[in-house]
XYZ file of N, CA, C and O in Angstrom:
416
model
N 174.073 66.105 146.305
C 173.155 67.018 145.771
C 173.906 68.188 145.020
O 175.002 68.367 145.607
N 173.435 68.674 144.065
C 173.961 69.744 143.382
C 172.998 70.933 143.267
O 171.852 70.767 143.274
N 173.454 72.137 143.088
C 172.558 73.453 143.044
C 172.601 73.808 141.660
O 173.578 73.942 141.045
N 171.330 74.327 141.166
C 171.270 74.743 139.820
C 170.675 76.400 139.986
O 169.744 76.414 140.848
N 171.296 77.270 139.470
C 170.938 78.583 139.366
C 170.563 78.977 138.157
O 171.290 78.767 136.963
N 169.445 79.974 137.854
C 169.106 80.486 136.826
C 168.516 81.880 136.954
O 168.130 82.290 137.946
N 168.771 82.689 136.155
C 168.260 84.087 136.064
C 167.023 84.257 135.259
O 166.900 83.690 134.097
N 165.921 84.878 135.858
C 164.557 84.806 135.126
C 163.909 86.024 135.454
O 164.458 86.716 136.510
N 163.086 86.650 134.722
C 162.411 87.951 135.031
C 161.608 87.762 136.340
O 160.929 86.772 136.525
N 161.805 88.703 137.369
C 161.170 88.589 138.627
C 159.702 88.603 138.700
O 159.169 87.822 139.204
N 158.955 89.266 137.617
C 157.670 89.286 137.663
C 157.211 88.116 137.075
O 156.052 87.230 137.654
N 157.721 87.457 136.062
C 157.432 86.071 135.539
C 157.608 84.982 136.615
O 156.929 84.172 136.543
N 158.757 85.084 137.371
C 158.815 84.099 138.353
C 157.883 84.202 139.361
O 157.335 83.028 139.858
N 157.334 85.309 139.676
C 156.291 85.325 140.731
C 154.953 84.748 140.007
O 154.170 83.977 140.892
N 154.779 84.902 138.703
C 153.564 84.434 138.273
C 153.713 82.919 138.247
O 152.819 82.393 138.405
N 154.924 82.427 138.031
C 155.244 80.998 137.855
C 155.042 80.321 139.175
O 154.305 79.305 139.412
N 155.477 81.063 140.107
C 155.502 80.364 141.523
C 154.004 80.356 141.965
O 153.730 79.259 142.630
N 153.026 81.219 141.574
C 151.589 81.172 141.953
C 151.136 79.620 141.319
O 150.408 79.073 141.893
N 151.274 79.553 139.868
C 150.965 78.360 139.434
C 151.534 77.133 140.107
O 150.686 76.046 140.194
N 152.734 77.083 140.391
C 153.323 76.009 141.162
C 152.568 75.707 142.570
O 152.330 74.740 142.921
N 152.404 76.902 143.358
C 151.938 76.735 144.500
C 150.444 76.052 144.512
O 150.123 75.294 145.343
N 149.731 76.632 143.455
C 148.472 76.126 143.290
C 148.254 74.614 143.054
O 147.205 74.025 143.371
N 149.356 74.045 142.688
C 149.564 72.589 142.160
C 150.360 71.965 143.289
O 150.595 70.844 143.045
N 150.581 72.642 144.436
C 151.261 71.878 145.467
C 152.806 71.464 145.112
O 153.518 70.636 145.415
N 153.394 72.460 144.289
C 154.739 72.114 143.743
C 155.718 73.352 144.045
O 155.220 74.280 144.353
N 157.038 73.064 143.894
C 157.982 74.270 144.126
C 158.915 74.300 142.882
O 158.858 73.423 142.157
N 159.713 75.193 142.807
C 160.552 75.196 141.685
C 161.567 74.179 141.691
O 162.050 73.580 140.795
N 161.925 73.858 142.964
C 162.834 72.662 143.275
C 162.186 71.297 142.687
O 162.850 70.528 142.231
N 160.971 71.347 142.934
C 160.384 70.132 142.631
C 160.326 69.932 141.000
O 160.786 68.841 140.409
N 159.936 71.070 140.515
C 159.991 71.184 138.866
C 161.361 70.906 138.406
O 161.558 70.138 137.361
N 162.495 71.498 138.877
C 163.867 71.289 138.339
C 164.281 69.771 138.635
O 164.836 69.290 137.804
N 163.873 69.192 139.637
C 164.241 67.889 140.071
C 163.648 66.999 139.039
O 164.344 66.068 138.378
N 162.342 67.204 138.817
C 161.567 66.327 137.917
C 162.131 66.524 136.352
O 162.376 65.620 135.739
N 162.576 67.809 135.976
C 162.955 67.963 134.705
C 164.222 67.322 134.481
O 164.633 66.636 133.445
N 165.286 67.572 135.548
C 166.601 66.654 135.549
C 166.395 65.339 135.295
O 167.256 64.756 134.629
N 165.515 64.730 136.128
C 165.118 63.346 136.133
C 164.829 62.899 134.713
O 165.131 61.795 134.087
N 163.871 63.642 134.258
C 163.329 63.336 132.732
C 164.484 63.413 131.866
O 164.476 62.522 131.001
N 165.273 64.382 131.863
C 166.354 64.526 130.660
C 167.203 63.447 130.935
O 167.647 62.851 129.982
N 167.567 63.081 132.236
C 168.685 62.076 132.316
C 168.061 60.806 132.036
O 168.913 59.829 131.394
N 166.776 60.456 132.193
C 166.232 59.013 132.056
C 165.954 58.945 130.491
O 166.161 57.788 129.971
N 165.498 59.956 129.891
C 165.073 59.705 128.439
C 166.171 60.175 127.475
O 166.139 59.697 126.278
N 167.188 61.003 127.753
C 168.008 61.609 126.818
C 167.466 62.555 125.971
O 168.013 62.781 124.919
N 166.359 63.112 126.241
C 165.555 63.853 125.239
C 164.974 65.094 126.209
O 164.861 64.980 127.375
N 164.583 66.176 125.410
C 163.784 67.282 125.824
C 162.402 66.861 126.029
O 161.992 66.191 125.242
N 161.767 67.343 126.990
C 160.362 67.213 127.152
C 159.646 67.774 125.889
O 160.058 68.597 125.208
N 158.567 67.245 125.620
C 157.577 67.496 124.430
C 157.291 69.261 124.410
O 157.648 69.853 123.403
N 157.042 69.710 125.558
C 156.753 71.117 125.299
C 157.904 71.979 124.980
O 157.927 73.073 124.401
N 159.117 71.383 125.289
C 160.452 72.179 125.213
C 160.605 72.030 123.590
O 161.042 72.822 122.939
N 160.432 70.811 122.942
C 160.822 70.394 121.603
C 159.896 71.472 120.869
O 160.075 71.781 119.971
N 158.652 71.504 121.348
C 157.491 72.266 120.490
C 157.966 73.984 120.631
O 157.633 74.545 119.654
N 158.208 74.407 121.644
C 158.518 75.785 121.838
C 159.688 76.209 121.473
O 160.221 77.317 121.334
N 160.858 75.568 121.374
C 162.170 75.814 121.229
C 162.247 76.587 119.671
O 162.807 77.581 119.872
N 161.833 76.082 118.739
C 161.912 76.720 117.414
C 161.227 78.208 117.622
O 161.664 79.295 116.997
N 159.983 78.404 118.391
C 159.540 79.748 118.621
C 160.342 80.700 119.422
O 160.595 81.971 119.120
N 160.927 79.944 120.581
C 161.838 80.794 121.150
C 163.167 81.172 120.403
O 163.615 82.422 120.379
N 163.622 80.418 119.637
C 164.863 80.538 118.685
C 164.585 81.768 117.825
O 165.508 82.735 117.482
N 163.223 81.781 117.108
C 162.924 82.724 116.165
C 162.799 84.146 116.966
O 163.241 85.199 116.414
N 162.140 83.970 118.200
C 162.084 85.277 118.662
C 163.272 86.001 119.191
O 163.499 87.199 119.214
N 164.318 85.121 119.551
C 165.770 85.800 119.902
C 166.381 86.236 118.487
O 167.161 87.081 118.579
N 166.246 85.338 117.346
C 166.692 85.950 116.161
C 166.001 87.201 115.737
O 166.810 88.135 115.408
N 164.962 87.570 116.175
C 164.169 88.565 115.658
C 164.788 89.939 116.607
O 164.927 90.904 116.318
N 164.939 89.607 117.856
C 165.567 90.590 118.943
C 166.853 90.879 118.380
O 167.385 92.182 118.313
N 167.774 89.877 117.913
C 169.010 90.236 117.485
C 168.999 91.171 116.160
O 169.667 92.034 115.978
N 168.111 90.787 115.346
C 167.840 91.597 113.963
C 167.547 93.002 114.424
O 167.821 93.855 113.820
N 166.561 93.179 115.269
C 166.095 94.519 115.670
C 167.544 95.382 116.094
O 167.479 96.453 115.849
N 168.417 94.788 117.035
C 169.297 95.376 117.693
C 170.306 95.606 116.395
O 170.834 96.801 116.367
N 170.377 94.829 115.671
C 171.473 95.211 114.492
C 171.040 96.364 113.773
O 171.782 97.191 113.260
N 169.517 96.234 113.397
C 169.050 97.423 112.663
C 169.071 98.696 113.281
O 169.360 99.572 112.759
N 168.989 98.620 114.637
C 168.973 99.926 115.407
C 170.344 100.459 115.355
O 170.454 101.716 115.136
N 171.388 99.683 115.196
C 172.782 100.286 115.099
C 173.056 100.613 113.728
O 173.913 101.583 113.405
N 172.404 99.862 112.873
C 172.574 100.228 111.370
C 171.929 101.605 111.054
O 172.430 102.303 110.064
N 170.999 101.924 111.669
C 170.031 103.310 111.451
C 170.762 104.455 112.168
O 170.363 105.612 112.040
N 171.518 104.146 112.943
C 172.382 105.287 113.730
C 173.025 106.116 112.745
O 173.650 105.684 111.893
N 172.950 107.520 113.154
C 173.690 108.556 112.523
C 174.960 108.658 113.084
O 175.252 108.990 114.215
N 176.099 108.522 112.185
C 177.470 108.564 112.675
C 177.947 109.828 112.407
O 177.698 110.455 111.448
N 178.887 110.391 113.299
C 179.309 111.690 112.977
C 180.355 111.642 111.751
O 180.935 110.493 111.507
N 180.484 112.678 111.059
C 181.344 112.852 109.887
C 182.703 112.787 110.495
O 183.210 113.295 111.585
N 183.506 112.135 109.786
C 185.080 111.994 110.021
C 185.600 113.441 109.992
O 185.284 114.020 109.023
N 186.457 113.683 110.941
C 187.090 114.950 110.960
C 188.692 114.840 110.455
O 189.393 114.106 110.815
N 188.847 115.494 109.267
C 190.087 115.775 108.869
C 190.660 114.208 108.448
O 189.949 113.320 107.998
N 192.030 114.027 108.206
C 192.765 112.780 107.960
C 193.357 111.916 108.987
O 194.151 111.329 108.826
N 192.516 112.136 110.193
C 192.977 111.355 111.114
C 192.779 109.856 111.103
O 191.483 109.338 110.525
N 193.456 108.979 111.493
C 193.158 107.436 111.628
C 192.292 107.047 112.827
O 192.215 107.846 113.540
N 191.798 105.969 112.674
C 190.843 105.516 113.988
C 191.839 105.468 115.065
O 191.132 105.982 116.077
N 192.938 105.003 115.042
C 193.729 105.154 116.451
C 194.077 106.491 116.820
O 193.941 106.668 117.969
N 194.364 107.428 115.932
C 194.344 108.708 116.274
C 193.261 109.393 116.807
O 193.177 110.214 117.928
N 192.100 109.149 116.374
C 190.706 109.615 116.904
C 190.528 108.986 118.312
O 190.017 109.707 119.156
N 190.872 107.786 118.513
C 190.685 107.154 119.684
C 191.486 107.679 120.761
O 191.191 107.994 122.086
N 192.806 108.050 120.331
C 193.827 108.763 121.185
C 193.405 109.955 121.773
O 193.583 110.420 122.855
N 192.630 110.746 120.765
C 192.115 112.043 120.938
C 190.932 112.046 122.170
O 190.947 112.779 123.038
N 190.279 111.034 121.777
C 188.995 110.992 122.727
C 189.508 110.502 124.064
O 188.809 110.999 125.120
N 190.534 109.616 124.150
C 191.044 109.334 125.578
C 191.726 110.442 126.223
O 191.594 110.593 127.422
N 192.367 111.359 125.460
C 192.972 112.505 126.148
C 191.859 113.513 126.534
O 192.253 113.934 127.652
N 190.957 113.616 125.914
C 189.783 114.512 126.227
C 189.165 114.015 127.428
O 188.810 114.712 128.585
N 188.842 112.768 127.697
C 188.339 112.015 128.561
C 188.969 111.869 129.866
O 188.564 112.002 130.992
N 190.338 111.257 129.606
C 191.135 111.093 131.003
C 192.216 112.027 131.008
O 192.990 111.798 132.074
N 192.657 112.925 130.251
C 193.524 113.669 130.347
C 194.992 113.021 129.890
O 195.004 112.026 129.339
N 196.075 113.790 129.738
C 197.379 113.217 129.440
C 197.961 112.117 130.155
O 197.882 112.356 131.518
N 198.357 111.072 129.656
C 199.022 109.922 130.401
C 200.301 109.593 129.865
O 200.514 109.832 128.671
N 201.084 109.380 130.675
C 202.388 108.875 130.504
C 202.614 107.448 129.779
O 202.293 106.556 130.742
N 202.628 107.261 128.665
C 202.464 105.870 128.065
C 203.812 104.794 128.459
O 203.501 103.680 128.494
N 204.707 105.505 128.821
C 205.979 104.712 129.567
C 205.640 104.130 130.795
O 206.449 103.269 131.279
N 204.565 104.577 131.384
C 204.487 104.154 133.002
C 203.462 103.184 132.837
O 202.812 102.946 133.910
N 203.398 102.233 132.125
C 202.385 101.127 131.962
C 202.734 100.197 132.677
O 203.941 99.638 133.142
């Protein structure tokens, strides 16, 4: 036997467990049946084939929203003629204090 672990939303898991319990099933039953189906047929179940494009589109939308949020952020104006490396070094100095670079 092997164990399968998945992360799911806790509230959705509770809701799904109610459905499984009403039907005399457990998550383990469901995963075993799904694994057998995949191994026996070499295909995704019909519900997965039908919903996969919808899930992919929803994920694409989430990614686009995140990208847009970053694109809409107001960035601070550049200060002086410092390079990115110099700005990062200053920020590290302000945050962590002076460090001896030779003691790496």
